[in-house]
Amino acid sequence: MTSELIIDAQKNDISIALLEDKKLVEYQKEPREASFSVGNIYLAKVKKLMPGLNACFVDVGFERDAFLHFLDLGGQFDSYAKYLKQVQSDRKRLYPISKATRLPDLKKDGSVQTTLKVGQEVMVQIVKEPISTKGPRLTAELSFAGRYLVLIPFNDKVSVSSKIKSGAERARLKQLIQSICPKNFGVIVRTVAEGKRVAELDAEMKVLLSKWNDAITKVQKAQSLPQMVFEETGRAVAMLRDLFNPTYENIYVNDRDICTAVEHYVSQIAPEKAGIVKMYNGKLPIFDNFDVTKQLKSGFGKTVNYKHGAYLIIEHTEAMHVVDVNSGNRSKKENGQEQNALETNLGAADELARQLRLRDMGGIIVVDFIDMNLAEDRQMLYERMCKNMQKDRARHNILPLSKFGLMQITRQRVRPVMDVKVEETCPTCFGSGKIKSSILFTDQLERKIYRLVNKIGVKTLYLHVHPYVAAYINKGILSIKRKWQMKYGFGIHIIPSQKLAFMQYEFYDADKQFIDMQEEIENN
């Protein structure tokens, strides 16, 4: 299996698509001005105690206050609190963590009322994004994640990933990390550290230590609260850190700054793979070029088709996600309905595993498969689903089919489910239900080109239209495009874009900046 990462950086947002054997399996999109907040560390104040929940609410600057449960304070919370006071007592000289006193562990049956008070300053880290009506979920057990190691302040344990099976390798890694780990820090050794040399692990240890030092220095100098003291890496780099593996063939980016950042990160963690990061300079939109747009349009929405006419219906509710499997117009097999149901269900298991990753669906998922009579068929379906989910990084649990033919799945949820709008708003009537004659569409475009070139002074412009419209404009030796170039200059370029509706269009200047020439705006 080969993997490719496609990063589409636009003016207002950044989209990231992961392809496995050219098939879209993960997709993330976030606004430019918003950061991926899981992993960010804040110095904040306790706003409200909730004794009934044994928890409190903390103001970290989000619209809704963040939730911190007593059990998420961690065993070394008292040590943190004491060290925090020592750091803030001297604004000029930083009190080193190596001299900090380790206090007894916090008892797990303790109370939030006796541990915290309203207005108390705490260092907290976001572990779950705000979802729906809920604010972020916090922990006071801070951690700094790298590719090979996770550094945990005020901890004295070195843990090795259970996925590393070799006893000799586990002992080697544990002894190695214990020899380089500074005082008052603990470390979790990640699976990808297997077989790595001491120099590589030591280099990452120093990087993670510098992140801690930067964060605690900001705490020392903080004037107003809440204040972010550590920000997780950019979304592109963060996804690379968790996903990167030797099967990556290419990473394509259409933004020079992001391309440089990704190239720098890859050269750090895998110098031999630095050459796979490539700047995309093609005329087509990057997602169109790699067939991502079409897969997004077909992969999201309420109904998802898969092989031989079968399809899934996916509904999202506040409490859970519900999936119904339908055979559609699939023809019956010669050996009966049971075989037909089995093949439909196995195909649904393949597609559903992909959909869970693609949409990042979390919480409870209930799947209504087509009824099967044979116990061995139901077991085969369960095993197929478990095998498909092995590629999923999110923690999950799958139960065998119930008596009613339902499969229950729980999947870790750290951010809202990914929702891509596949329906297209009419770009010409804006909801009125009436449009100008479509035969006059190219005349309308020419008027806008005339205005841009002769009135506004734009000499180089890129007109993005639906691929069918682009084919019509480019048709023939003396095409409409050629006539426009002869009238208004050869700086006019026609770009087919799959994301646009049939009679939708967008203008961009020489710097690829969007020019708003919508009909409603122009007529005002």
Coordinates of C-alpha atoms in Angstrom, one line a residue:
M1 CA 0.0 0.0 0.0
T2 CA 1.3 3.4 -0.9
S3 CA 0.2 6.7 0.7
E4 CA 0.1 10.3 -0.6
L5 CA -0.7 13.5 1.3
I6 CA -2.3 16.3 -0.6
I7 CA -2.4 19.8 1.1
D8 CA -4.6 22.5 -0.4
A9 CA -3.9 25.9 1.1
Q10 CA -6.5 28.5 0.2
K11 CA -6.8 32.1 1.4
N12 CA -9.3 31.3 4.2
D13 CA -8.7 27.7 5.0
I14 CA -6.4 24.7 4.7
S15 CA -7.5 21.2 3.5
I16 CA -5.5 18.0 3.9
A17 CA -6.3 14.8 2.1
L18 CA -4.7 11.4 2.7
L19 CA -4.8 8.9 -0.2
E20 CA -4.1 5.2 0.2
D21 CA -3.6 3.5 -3.2
K22 CA -5.2 6.7 -4.7
K23 CA -8.3 6.3 -2.5
L24 CA -9.3 9.0 -0.1
V25 CA -9.3 7.7 3.5
E26 CA -8.8 10.8 5.7
Y27 CA -9.8 14.5 5.2
Q28 CA -9.3 17.5 7.4
K29 CA -10.2 21.1 6.8
E30 CA -9.8 24.1 9.1
P31 CA -9.9 27.9 8.8
R32 CA -6.6 29.7 8.5
E33 CA -7.3 31.8 11.5
A34 CA -8.3 28.9 13.7
S35 CA -5.7 26.4 15.0
F36 CA -6.2 22.8 15.9
S37 CA -6.5 23.2 19.7
V38 CA -5.9 19.6 21.0
G39 CA -2.5 19.7 22.6
N40 CA -2.4 23.4 23.3
I41 CA -1.4 24.3 26.9
Y42 CA -2.9 27.3 28.8
L43 CA -2.3 29.2 32.0
A44 CA -5.9 29.8 33.1
K45 CA -8.1 30.3 36.2
V46 CA -10.7 28.1 37.7
K47 CA -14.0 29.7 37.1
K48 CA -16.6 27.5 38.8
L49 CA -16.5 24.3 41.0
M50 CA -19.0 21.6 40.5
P51 CA -18.9 19.3 43.6
G52 CA -21.7 17.1 42.3
L53 CA -19.6 16.2 39.2
N54 CA -16.3 16.3 41.2
A55 CA -15.1 18.7 38.5
C56 CA -14.7 22.3 37.7
F57 CA -15.0 24.7 34.7
V58 CA -11.9 26.6 33.6
D59 CA -11.8 29.7 31.4
V60 CA -9.3 29.1 28.6
G61 CA -10.6 31.8 26.2
F62 CA -13.2 29.7 24.3
E63 CA -16.8 30.6 23.9
R64 CA -17.7 28.0 26.4
D65 CA -15.7 27.2 29.6
A66 CA -13.6 24.1 29.5
F67 CA -14.3 21.0 31.6
L68 CA -11.7 19.6 34.0
H69 CA -12.6 16.5 36.1
F70 CA -10.8 15.7 39.4
L71 CA -9.4 12.5 38.0
D72 CA -7.8 14.5 35.1
L73 CA -5.8 16.6 37.6
G74 CA -3.2 13.8 37.7
G75 CA -1.3 12.3 40.6
Q76 CA 1.3 15.1 40.6
F77 CA -1.1 18.0 40.6
D78 CA 0.1 19.3 44.0
S79 CA 3.7 19.2 42.7
Y80 CA 2.6 21.3 39.7
A81 CA 0.8 23.8 41.8
K82 CA 3.8 24.3 44.1
Y83 CA 6.2 24.7 41.2
L84 CA 3.8 27.1 39.5
K85 CA 4.0 29.4 42.5
Q86 CA 7.8 29.2 42.6
V87 CA 8.0 30.1 39.0
Q88 CA 5.6 33.1 39.3
S89 CA 7.3 34.4 42.4
D90 CA 10.4 35.5 40.5
R91 CA 9.8 37.2 37.2
K92 CA 13.5 37.5 36.4
R93 CA 15.1 34.1 37.2
L94 CA 13.4 30.9 36.2
Y95 CA 13.2 28.3 38.9
P96 CA 14.5 25.0 37.3
I97 CA 12.2 22.0 37.4
S98 CA 15.2 19.8 38.3
K99 CA 15.1 21.5 41.8
A100 CA 11.3 21.2 42.2
T101 CA 10.1 19.1 45.1
R102 CA 8.0 16.1 44.3
L103 CA 5.0 16.0 46.7
P104 CA 2.9 12.8 47.5
D105 CA 0.5 11.7 44.7
L106 CA -3.1 13.1 44.8
K107 CA -5.5 10.5 46.1
K108 CA -7.9 9.2 43.4
D109 CA -10.9 9.3 45.9
G110 CA -10.3 13.0 46.7
S111 CA -12.6 15.9 46.2
V112 CA -12.3 18.9 43.8
Q113 CA -13.5 21.2 46.6
T114 CA -10.5 20.4 48.8
T115 CA -8.0 20.5 45.9
L116 CA -9.0 23.6 44.0
K117 CA -10.6 27.0 44.7
V118 CA -12.3 29.5 42.4
G119 CA -9.8 31.9 40.9
Q120 CA -6.8 29.5 41.3
E121 CA -4.3 29.5 38.5
V122 CA -3.7 26.2 36.8
M123 CA -1.7 24.9 33.8
V124 CA -4.0 22.8 31.6
Q125 CA -3.9 21.1 28.3
I126 CA -6.7 20.5 25.8
V127 CA -7.4 16.8 25.2
K128 CA -10.7 17.1 23.3
E129 CA -12.0 19.9 21.0
P130 CA -15.3 21.8 21.7
I131 CA -18.1 19.6 20.3
S132 CA -21.6 20.8 19.8
T133 CA -22.8 22.5 23.0
K134 CA -19.8 21.2 25.0
G135 CA -16.7 23.2 25.7
P136 CA -13.1 21.7 25.5
R137 CA -12.1 18.8 27.8
L138 CA -8.9 19.5 29.8
T139 CA -6.2 17.6 31.7
A140 CA -3.6 18.9 34.1
E141 CA -1.2 16.0 33.2
L142 CA 0.8 17.9 30.6
S143 CA 2.6 16.1 27.8
F144 CA 4.7 17.1 24.8
A145 CA 4.4 14.6 21.9
G146 CA 7.1 14.0 19.4
R147 CA 7.5 11.4 16.7
Y148 CA 9.4 8.9 18.9
L149 CA 8.8 10.1 22.4
V150 CA 6.2 11.7 24.6
L151 CA 7.7 13.9 27.4
I152 CA 5.7 14.2 30.6
P153 CA 6.8 16.7 33.3
F154 CA 6.6 15.7 37.0
N155 CA 6.6 12.0 36.2
D156 CA 9.4 9.5 36.9
K157 CA 8.3 6.5 34.7
V158 CA 9.6 5.4 31.4
S159 CA 6.9 3.4 29.5
V160 CA 7.4 1.6 26.2
S161 CA 4.6 1.1 23.7
S162 CA 2.9 -2.3 24.1
K163 CA 3.0 -2.7 20.3
I164 CA 6.8 -3.3 20.6
K165 CA 6.7 -7.0 21.2
S166 CA 10.5 -7.8 21.4
G167 CA 11.5 -8.1 25.1
A168 CA 15.1 -7.3 24.2
E169 CA 14.2 -4.2 22.3
R170 CA 11.8 -3.0 25.1
A171 CA 14.6 -3.4 27.6
R172 CA 17.1 -1.5 25.3
L173 CA 14.8 1.4 24.8
K174 CA 13.9 1.7 28.5
Q175 CA 17.5 1.6 29.6
L176 CA 18.5 4.1 26.9
I177 CA 15.7 6.6 27.7
Q178 CA 16.5 6.3 31.5
S179 CA 20.1 7.3 30.8
I180 CA 19.2 10.5 28.9
C181 CA 15.9 11.5 30.7
P182 CA 16.3 14.6 32.9
K183 CA 15.2 14.7 36.5
N184 CA 11.5 15.2 37.2
F185 CA 10.4 14.0 33.7
G186 CA 8.8 10.8 32.5
V187 CA 8.7 9.5 29.0
I188 CA 6.5 7.3 26.9
V189 CA 8.4 5.6 24.0
R190 CA 6.2 5.4 20.9
T191 CA 6.0 2.4 18.6
V192 CA 8.0 4.1 15.8
A193 CA 11.0 4.4 18.1
E194 CA 11.7 0.6 17.6
G195 CA 15.2 0.1 16.3
K196 CA 16.1 3.8 16.5
R197 CA 19.6 4.9 17.5
V198 CA 20.4 6.8 20.7
A199 CA 21.4 9.9 18.7
E200 CA 17.9 10.2 17.1
L201 CA 16.1 9.7 20.4
D202 CA 18.4 12.2 22.2
A203 CA 17.9 14.8 19.5
E204 CA 14.1 14.6 19.9
M205 CA 14.4 14.6 23.7
K206 CA 16.2 18.0 23.5
V207 CA 13.5 19.4 21.1
L208 CA 10.7 18.4 23.5
L209 CA 12.6 19.8 26.5
S210 CA 13.0 23.1 24.7
K211 CA 9.2 23.2 24.2
W212 CA 8.7 22.7 27.9
N213 CA 11.2 25.5 28.7
D214 CA 9.5 27.8 26.3
A215 CA 6.1 27.1 27.8
I216 CA 7.2 27.6 31.4
T217 CA 9.0 30.8 30.5
K218 CA 5.8 32.2 29.1
V219 CA 4.1 31.1 32.4
Q220 CA 6.7 33.1 34.3
K221 CA 6.1 36.2 32.3
A222 CA 2.3 36.0 31.9
Q223 CA 0.5 39.2 32.7
S224 CA -3.1 38.5 31.9
L225 CA -5.1 35.2 31.9
P226 CA -6.0 33.1 30.1
Q227 CA -2.8 32.8 28.1
M228 CA -1.7 30.1 25.7
V229 CA 1.8 29.1 26.7
F230 CA 2.3 26.2 24.2
E231 CA 0.7 25.8 20.8
E232 CA 0.6 22.4 19.1
T233 CA 2.3 22.3 15.7
G234 CA 0.3 23.3 12.5
R235 CA -2.3 20.9 11.3
A236 CA -0.3 19.7 8.3
V237 CA 2.8 18.9 10.5
A238 CA 0.7 17.4 13.3
M239 CA -0.9 15.0 10.9
L240 CA 2.4 14.1 9.5
R241 CA 3.8 13.4 12.9
D242 CA 1.1 10.9 13.7
L243 CA 0.7 9.3 10.2
F244 CA 4.1 9.4 8.6
N245 CA 5.4 6.0 7.5
P246 CA 7.9 4.7 5.0
T247 CA 5.1 4.0 2.5
Y248 CA 4.6 7.7 1.8
E249 CA 5.5 8.2 -1.8
N250 CA 4.7 11.9 -2.2
I251 CA 3.5 14.9 -0.2
Y252 CA 2.1 17.6 -2.6
V253 CA 1.6 21.2 -1.3
N254 CA 0.3 24.2 -3.3
D255 CA 1.6 26.9 -0.8
R256 CA 5.3 27.8 -0.6
D257 CA 5.4 28.6 3.1
I258 CA 3.6 25.4 4.1
C259 CA 5.7 23.4 1.7
T260 CA 8.9 24.7 3.4
A261 CA 7.5 23.9 6.9
V262 CA 6.6 20.3 5.9
E263 CA 9.9 19.8 4.1
H264 CA 11.8 21.0 7.2
Y265 CA 9.8 18.6 9.4
V266 CA 10.3 15.6 7.1
S267 CA 14.0 16.3 6.9
Q268 CA 14.2 16.2 10.7
I269 CA 12.4 12.9 11.2
A270 CA 13.3 11.1 8.1
P271 CA 16.2 12.8 6.1
E272 CA 16.1 10.1 3.5
K273 CA 12.5 11.0 2.7
A274 CA 13.0 14.8 2.4
G275 CA 12.7 14.5 -1.4
I276 CA 9.0 13.3 -1.3
V277 CA 7.8 16.8 -0.4
K278 CA 6.9 18.6 -3.6
M279 CA 5.6 22.0 -4.5
Y280 CA 2.5 21.7 -6.8
N281 CA 2.4 24.4 -9.6
G282 CA -0.1 22.9 -12.0
K283 CA -2.9 24.9 -13.6
L284 CA -5.7 22.7 -12.3
P285 CA -6.7 23.1 -8.7
I286 CA -4.6 20.6 -6.7
F287 CA -7.6 18.5 -5.4
D288 CA -9.0 18.2 -9.0
N289 CA -5.6 17.1 -10.3
F290 CA -5.4 14.2 -7.7
D291 CA -9.1 13.3 -8.0
V292 CA -9.8 14.4 -4.4
T293 CA -12.7 16.7 -5.3
K294 CA -14.7 13.9 -7.0
Q295 CA -14.1 11.5 -4.1
L296 CA -15.2 14.2 -1.6
K297 CA -18.4 14.8 -3.5
S298 CA -19.2 11.1 -3.7
G299 CA -17.9 10.2 -0.2
F300 CA -19.9 12.6 1.9
G301 CA -23.6 13.2 2.2
K302 CA -26.5 11.1 3.6
T303 CA -26.2 8.4 0.9
V304 CA -22.9 6.7 0.1
N305 CA -22.8 4.3 -2.9
Y306 CA -20.4 1.4 -3.0
K307 CA -19.9 -1.6 -5.3
H308 CA -22.6 -3.3 -7.3
G309 CA -25.4 -0.8 -6.6
A310 CA -25.4 -1.2 -2.8
Y311 CA -25.4 1.9 -0.6
L312 CA -25.2 3.2 3.0
I313 CA -27.5 5.7 4.6
I314 CA -25.6 7.6 7.3
E315 CA -27.6 9.7 9.8
H316 CA -26.0 11.9 12.5
T317 CA -27.8 12.6 15.8
E318 CA -26.8 14.3 19.1
A319 CA -26.4 10.9 20.8
M320 CA -25.0 8.6 18.1
H321 CA -24.5 7.9 14.4
V322 CA -26.8 5.5 12.7
V323 CA -25.9 3.6 9.5
D324 CA -28.3 1.5 7.4
V325 CA -27.0 -1.0 4.8
N326 CA -29.1 -1.4 1.6
S327 CA -28.6 -3.8 -1.2
G328 CA -30.2 -1.4 -3.7
N329 CA -30.6 -2.8 -7.2
R330 CA -28.0 -5.5 -6.7
S331 CA -28.9 -8.7 -8.6
K332 CA -29.4 -11.9 -6.6
K333 CA -26.8 -14.6 -6.5
E334 CA -27.5 -18.0 -7.9
N335 CA -26.9 -19.7 -4.6
G336 CA -29.5 -17.6 -2.8
Q337 CA -30.3 -14.6 -0.7
E338 CA -27.9 -15.6 2.1
Q339 CA -24.8 -15.2 -0.1
N340 CA -26.2 -12.0 -1.6
A341 CA -26.6 -10.6 2.0
L342 CA -23.2 -11.7 3.0
E343 CA -21.4 -10.0 0.0
T344 CA -23.4 -6.8 0.5
N345 CA -22.6 -6.7 4.2
L346 CA -18.9 -7.4 3.6
G347 CA -18.7 -4.6 1.1
A348 CA -20.5 -2.3 3.6
A349 CA -17.9 -3.2 6.2
D350 CA -15.1 -2.1 3.9
E351 CA -16.8 1.2 3.0
L352 CA -17.9 1.9 6.6
A353 CA -14.4 1.5 8.0
R354 CA -13.3 4.1 5.4
Q355 CA -16.2 6.4 6.2
L356 CA -15.4 6.4 9.9
R357 CA -11.9 7.6 9.2
L358 CA -12.9 10.0 6.4
R359 CA -15.6 11.7 8.4
D360 CA -13.8 11.2 11.8
M361 CA -17.0 9.9 13.2
G362 CA -16.8 9.3 17.0
G363 CA -18.9 8.3 19.9
I364 CA -21.5 5.5 19.4
I365 CA -22.1 4.1 15.9
V366 CA -25.0 1.7 15.3
V367 CA -25.0 -0.2 12.0
D368 CA -28.0 -2.1 10.7
F369 CA -26.7 -4.8 8.4
I370 CA -28.8 -7.0 6.2
D371 CA -30.1 -10.0 8.2
M372 CA -28.1 -13.2 7.8
N373 CA -29.2 -16.6 9.1
L374 CA -25.9 -18.4 9.4
A375 CA -23.8 -17.9 12.5
E376 CA -20.5 -18.4 10.5
D377 CA -21.5 -15.6 8.1
R378 CA -22.2 -13.2 11.0
Q379 CA -18.8 -14.1 12.5
M380 CA -17.1 -13.5 9.2
L381 CA -18.6 -10.1 9.0
Y382 CA -17.5 -9.2 12.5
E383 CA -13.9 -10.4 11.8
R384 CA -13.9 -8.4 8.5
M385 CA -14.9 -5.2 10.4
C386 CA -12.3 -5.8 13.0
K387 CA -9.6 -6.3 10.3
N388 CA -10.7 -3.1 8.4
M389 CA -10.5 -1.0 11.6
Q390 CA -6.9 -2.0 12.4
K391 CA -5.7 0.9 10.2
D392 CA -7.7 3.3 12.3
R393 CA -5.5 5.3 14.8
A394 CA -8.5 6.3 17.0
R395 CA -9.3 4.0 19.9
H396 CA -12.3 1.9 19.1
N397 CA -14.3 -1.1 20.3
I398 CA -16.5 -3.3 18.1
L399 CA -19.2 -5.7 19.3
P400 CA -20.4 -8.8 17.4
L401 CA -23.9 -8.5 15.7
S402 CA -26.8 -8.6 18.1
K403 CA -29.9 -10.8 17.7
F404 CA -31.5 -7.9 15.7
G405 CA -28.6 -7.8 13.2
L406 CA -27.1 -4.6 14.7
M407 CA -23.4 -4.0 15.2
Q408 CA -22.4 -1.5 17.8
I409 CA -19.1 0.4 17.5
T410 CA -17.6 3.0 19.8
R411 CA -14.8 5.2 18.4
Q412 CA -12.7 7.9 20.2
R413 CA -14.0 11.4 19.5
V414 CA -11.7 14.3 20.0
R415 CA -13.3 16.8 17.6
P416 CA -16.6 17.4 15.8
V417 CA -17.5 14.9 13.0
M418 CA -16.2 16.1 9.6
D419 CA -19.2 17.4 7.5
V420 CA -18.7 18.4 3.9
K421 CA -21.6 20.0 2.1
V422 CA -22.1 18.1 -1.2
E423 CA -25.3 19.9 -2.2
E424 CA -24.6 22.9 -4.5
T425 CA -26.4 26.3 -4.1
C426 CA -27.6 27.6 -7.4
P427 CA -24.9 30.3 -8.3
T428 CA -27.1 32.1 -10.8
C429 CA -30.5 32.5 -9.2
F430 CA -29.4 32.7 -5.6
G431 CA -32.5 30.8 -4.5
S432 CA -35.1 32.7 -6.5
G433 CA -35.7 29.8 -8.9
K434 CA -35.3 31.8 -12.0
I435 CA -32.1 32.3 -14.1
K436 CA -31.1 34.1 -17.2
S437 CA -31.0 32.1 -20.4
S438 CA -28.1 29.6 -20.2
I439 CA -27.2 30.3 -23.9
L440 CA -26.2 33.8 -22.7
F441 CA -23.8 32.5 -20.0
T442 CA -20.7 33.1 -22.1
D443 CA -21.9 36.6 -23.0
Q444 CA -22.2 37.3 -19.2
L445 CA -18.7 36.1 -18.6
E446 CA -17.4 38.2 -21.4
R447 CA -19.0 41.4 -19.9
K448 CA -17.2 40.6 -16.7
I449 CA -13.9 40.1 -18.5
Y450 CA -14.3 43.4 -20.3
R451 CA -15.0 45.1 -17.0
L452 CA -11.9 43.5 -15.3
V453 CA -9.6 44.3 -18.2
N454 CA -10.8 47.7 -19.4
K455 CA -12.4 49.3 -16.3
I456 CA -10.4 47.7 -13.3
G457 CA -7.1 47.2 -15.2
V458 CA -6.6 43.4 -14.5
K459 CA -4.3 42.2 -17.3
T460 CA -3.8 38.6 -16.1
L461 CA -6.8 36.7 -14.9
Y462 CA -7.8 33.1 -14.3
L463 CA -11.5 32.1 -14.9
H464 CA -12.5 28.9 -13.0
V465 CA -15.6 27.2 -14.5
H466 CA -17.2 23.8 -14.5
P467 CA -15.2 21.3 -16.6
Y468 CA -18.1 21.0 -19.1
V469 CA -18.3 24.8 -19.5
A470 CA -14.5 24.9 -19.9
A471 CA -14.6 22.3 -22.7
Y472 CA -17.3 24.4 -24.5
I473 CA -15.2 27.6 -24.2
N474 CA -12.1 25.8 -25.4
K475 CA -13.9 24.0 -28.3
G476 CA -12.6 24.5 -31.8
I477 CA -9.6 26.2 -33.5
L478 CA -11.2 29.6 -33.2
S479 CA -12.6 29.0 -29.8
I480 CA -14.5 31.4 -27.5
K481 CA -11.3 31.6 -25.4
R482 CA -9.2 32.5 -28.4
K483 CA -11.6 35.2 -29.4
W484 CA -11.5 36.6 -25.8
Q485 CA -7.7 36.6 -25.9
M486 CA -7.6 38.4 -29.2
K487 CA -10.0 41.1 -27.8
Y488 CA -8.6 41.5 -24.2
G489 CA -5.1 40.1 -24.3
F490 CA -3.4 36.7 -23.8
G491 CA -3.5 37.1 -20.0
I492 CA -6.9 35.3 -19.9
H493 CA -6.8 31.7 -18.8
I494 CA -9.6 29.2 -18.5
I495 CA -9.3 26.7 -15.6
P496 CA -11.7 23.7 -15.2
S497 CA -12.7 23.2 -11.6
Q498 CA -14.7 20.2 -10.3
K499 CA -15.8 22.0 -7.1
L500 CA -17.9 24.5 -9.0
A501 CA -21.6 23.9 -10.0
F502 CA -22.5 23.8 -13.7
M503 CA -23.1 27.6 -14.2
Q504 CA -20.8 28.8 -11.4
Y505 CA -17.6 30.8 -12.0
E506 CA -14.8 32.4 -10.1
F507 CA -12.2 34.9 -11.1
Y508 CA -8.6 35.0 -9.7
D509 CA -5.8 37.5 -10.4
A510 CA -2.1 36.8 -11.3
D511 CA -1.4 36.2 -7.5
K512 CA -4.2 33.6 -7.4
Q513 CA -6.3 36.0 -5.2
F514 CA -10.1 35.7 -5.6
I515 CA -11.9 38.5 -7.4
D516 CA -15.5 38.8 -6.3
M517 CA -17.6 39.3 -9.5
Q518 CA -20.8 37.7 -8.4
E519 CA -24.0 39.0 -10.2
E520 CA -25.6 40.3 -7.0
I521 CA -22.5 42.3 -6.0
E522 CA -22.1 43.8 -9.4
N523 CA -25.7 44.9 -9.7
N524 CA -25.6 46.8 -6.3

